[in-house]
Each structure stands twice: as C-alpha cells, then as structure tokens.
Amino acid sequence: MMKSSEIRSTFINYYKKNGHTHVPSSNLIPENDNTLLFANSGMVQFKNSFLGLEKRDYVRAVSSQKCIRAGGKHNDLDNVGFTARHHTFFEMLGNFSFGDYFKKDAIHYAWDVLTNEFQIPKDKLYVTCHISDDEAADIWHRQEGIPKDRIFRFDKDNFWRMGDIGPCGPCTEIFYDHGARAGKESDPFKGIAAGEDRYVEIWNQVFMQYDETSPGVLKPLPKPSVDTGMGFERLVAALQGQFSNYDTELFAPMLDVASKIAKLDYVTDPEVLRSQKDIFERVSAMRVLADHCRAVSFLLADGALPSNEGRGYVLRRIMRRAIRYGRKLSTQSSFLTPMSESLISHMSDFYPELSTRKNHILSTIKDEENRFLQTLDNGTGILQDEIKKLKSQNQKSVSGETLFKMYDTYG
Ligand code: GLY
C-alpha cells in the first residue's frame, strides 16, 4: 500500500519532472485578500498571477496546499464527520500553468499521473467536461483514447469559481468509481449527476479563462491558464482501497488516540455502521474530532486565534463542535489536545510549522477546552433547573427563548 507521504511526493515529483516549480503551501489565512476567510484551494496564492497582476519567475507550479472549507460557498460544517469525505481541513494537490500550457498538456499530465504513476486502472475512471467545452471532450477522446461513453457533460458542475468574485472558468473533472459496494447506482452518468458517494471526484482541472469582477460579470483573463484541484484525502482513499477518507492512514493515528481514550472501538464495517445507530454515532463523533483536530491545529499554527468574530469565530466554532462531540464519547476526558499531539508528530515532516508552534497549538486548545467545558457545564445546570421548574408546572416543552440561550450562550 502506498503511504500518504509517498502519494504526496509522487505527485509533486511528477510535475517537477515536467518543468513545474514546487511552491510550498501558503498560509491558511490569505495575505492581502479580504474576499476569502481562508485559503480554500491551491489557486488562492496564485490569484494575482492568473489575473496578470503579478509576474513570477516561473510559469508552471505544483503545490500541496492547506485548505479550509467551513461554511460558506464550499462546505457545510454540520455534515462533517457524518459523510465519507466532507472535511473542514484538507490538502489540495495542484498543478498550475500561468499562461503557459493549456488544455492539451493539462489533460495529458492528469491522465498520465493517475494511470501510470499511481496505476489507477482506466476502467475505474470517468471524465466530465463543461457542456460548452467540445475542445476538452475531444482532447480526452482523441488524445487520451477515452471512449465517448465515459465522457459526460455538465453545466454548473463543470464551471469552477474561487468565490463570489475572482478567477474562474470551465473545468474538466475525473471521477473514481469505488464500485458496487459503495452505492447502488450502476449507471455512472446518473451516479455522478446525483452526487452518489460511489463516484468520487478526485480531480478538478480548471481552465482559467475569466475574471469575475462582480457576480455574473466575466472578463477574459490576459492569458488562459490552468488550475488543478485534486483532493488529496480522496486520492489517498482510492489508492489505499478505502471508501471513506477517514479510514485511510491519514486519519488513523488520531482515531487510535480517540478510541483509546474513549475505550471504544473505531468501527469501519459499513454494514455495522448502517444498521447500528449507536455505533454510527460514536464513530461519527470520533471522525468529527479527527477532522476538526486537523483544522484547529493547522489554523493555530498559521496564526488564527479563537475569538467571537471573523476567522477567529470560525475557528472557535470548529473547536467547540469538536469538544461537544468529545463529550458524547466521554464526559471525563479531553480528546482534542492528545489528538492534536498525535497529528503534530505525524504531519510535521511535510508541514514543519506544526512542530515549530506545537506549544502554542496545544496550550490554546487546552485553554479553549477548559473555558468551553465550564460554559457547557453551567448551561447543562441551567437547563436542568429549567426542566425541573417546567415539570413542576406540568409543562411539556421548553421555550424557544431558553433553547436559543442554550445554543448561543452555553454552546
Ligand atoms: N481550484 C480548483 C478546485 O478547487 O477544485
């Protein structure tokens, strides 16, 4: 089995071999860019190069970018932990061309790295293109030999934008089929159109052609460019034969810590998870913690601090959600700090900022945990008193006002 560190370096080395400069991930907090709370994709640090506002001394780049998607355009925090591949923090592998190569080479590199370097069988892959992009569909078919019945065309799903404004363009995606055990839909077009879990988008190649200056207003970019977004955790899952990203070696060290502290097994059998609600909930709580531990540790390493507004508020929400789920596993123990310690020891080789800021990360998590657990305990006490009072008055429901106070003030 290829280890995740090897998968990352194989990708980076492939593009280096093909003339790309390896650019380290940027900080999660975008520099001089108020249009985004956090880096949400690999292209963010290159935004001005696409727009023609910044000239770099290379025209091809490759990166593994730290990303956060937590609320807003690209993710829904409440899903995280309950699905196979929603994350707040993830790594995005990408290759970029700033006015250098375009569709032909981009498509060739994508297919070559997936099917030759990573040796993914071709019959596990499907391709999508924008409905207007006959050129890309033609390249897939003529140049790479993909049968036409494995190339599907979509509209909105094949147009990528960074945010409400900024560089954007039509995209071509590659889907990996996890097979019949992962979902009933055997028709790949229908499965992909419906967003079925069985067919997973592992590669998104954006043909950057426009700057969206205000919503709906598209101005051509000075030079057509390429921006690839490849979800690292999804690729690792495909290559390690796992349906859920959480069951890969990337999450295992943290889940082991959670399972030991809770004295509960981390179960992966899909049949058990489908049929036993209590086990599903316990496993989901562990996954919430594992996901959030990564977001929290990387955000703290990059200088965010929990607070009540803006970026700090998002960080605080993620931390508090993790702490709440930790309480479902054990009312006595703390999970986030030891899990973060494990993450730091496993990921610092590639992201040394984690070990550099280790003390700060761990002490901030501990402080927030202590403060929030105190708040939760106070809230629980107040709620119990309220319920006692209502019972004595023979009332059966708690007022919306009380519930809002519980949520808003007492977490
Ligand atoms: N920038 C391409 C993506 O995020 O998928």
Short mmCIF file of C-alpha atoms in Angstrom, two decimals, residues 7 84-85 176 178 181 200 202 231-250:
data_model
loop_
_atom_site.label_atom_id
_atom_site.label_comp_id
_atom_site.label_asym_id
_atom_site.label_seq_id
_atom_site.Cartn_x
_atom_site.Cartn_y
_atom_site.Cartn_z
CA ILE A 7 1.45 9.72 -2.67
CA ALA A 84 -17.21 9.76 3.87
CA ARG A 85 -15.47 12.83 2.53
CA TYR A 176 -13.15 7.41 -9.40
CA HIS A 178 -15.46 2.87 -5.73
CA ARG A 181 -20.13 -1.98 -2.54
CA VAL A 200 -15.91 10.38 -6.27
CA ILE A 202 -10.73 13.10 -7.42
CA GLY A 231 -8.45 16.35 -3.16
CA PHE A 232 -5.52 14.63 -1.50
CA GLU A 233 -7.56 12.68 1.06
CA ARG A 234 -9.81 11.32 -1.72
CA LEU A 235 -6.83 10.20 -3.76
CA VAL A 236 -5.32 8.53 -0.71
CA ALA A 237 -8.65 6.74 -0.07
CA ALA A 238 -8.80 5.47 -3.67
CA LEU A 239 -5.18 4.29 -3.60
CA GLN A 240 -5.48 2.70 -0.17
CA GLY A 241 -8.68 0.89 -1.17
CA GLN A 242 -10.86 2.70 1.35
CA PHE A 243 -14.32 4.06 0.70
CA SER A 244 -14.16 6.64 3.49
CA ASN A 245 -11.35 9.17 3.69
CA TYR A 246 -11.46 8.70 7.46
CA ASP A 247 -10.41 5.07 7.11
CA THR A 248 -7.10 5.92 5.45
CA GLU A 249 -3.74 6.02 7.15
CA LEU A 250 -4.03 9.86 7.20
#
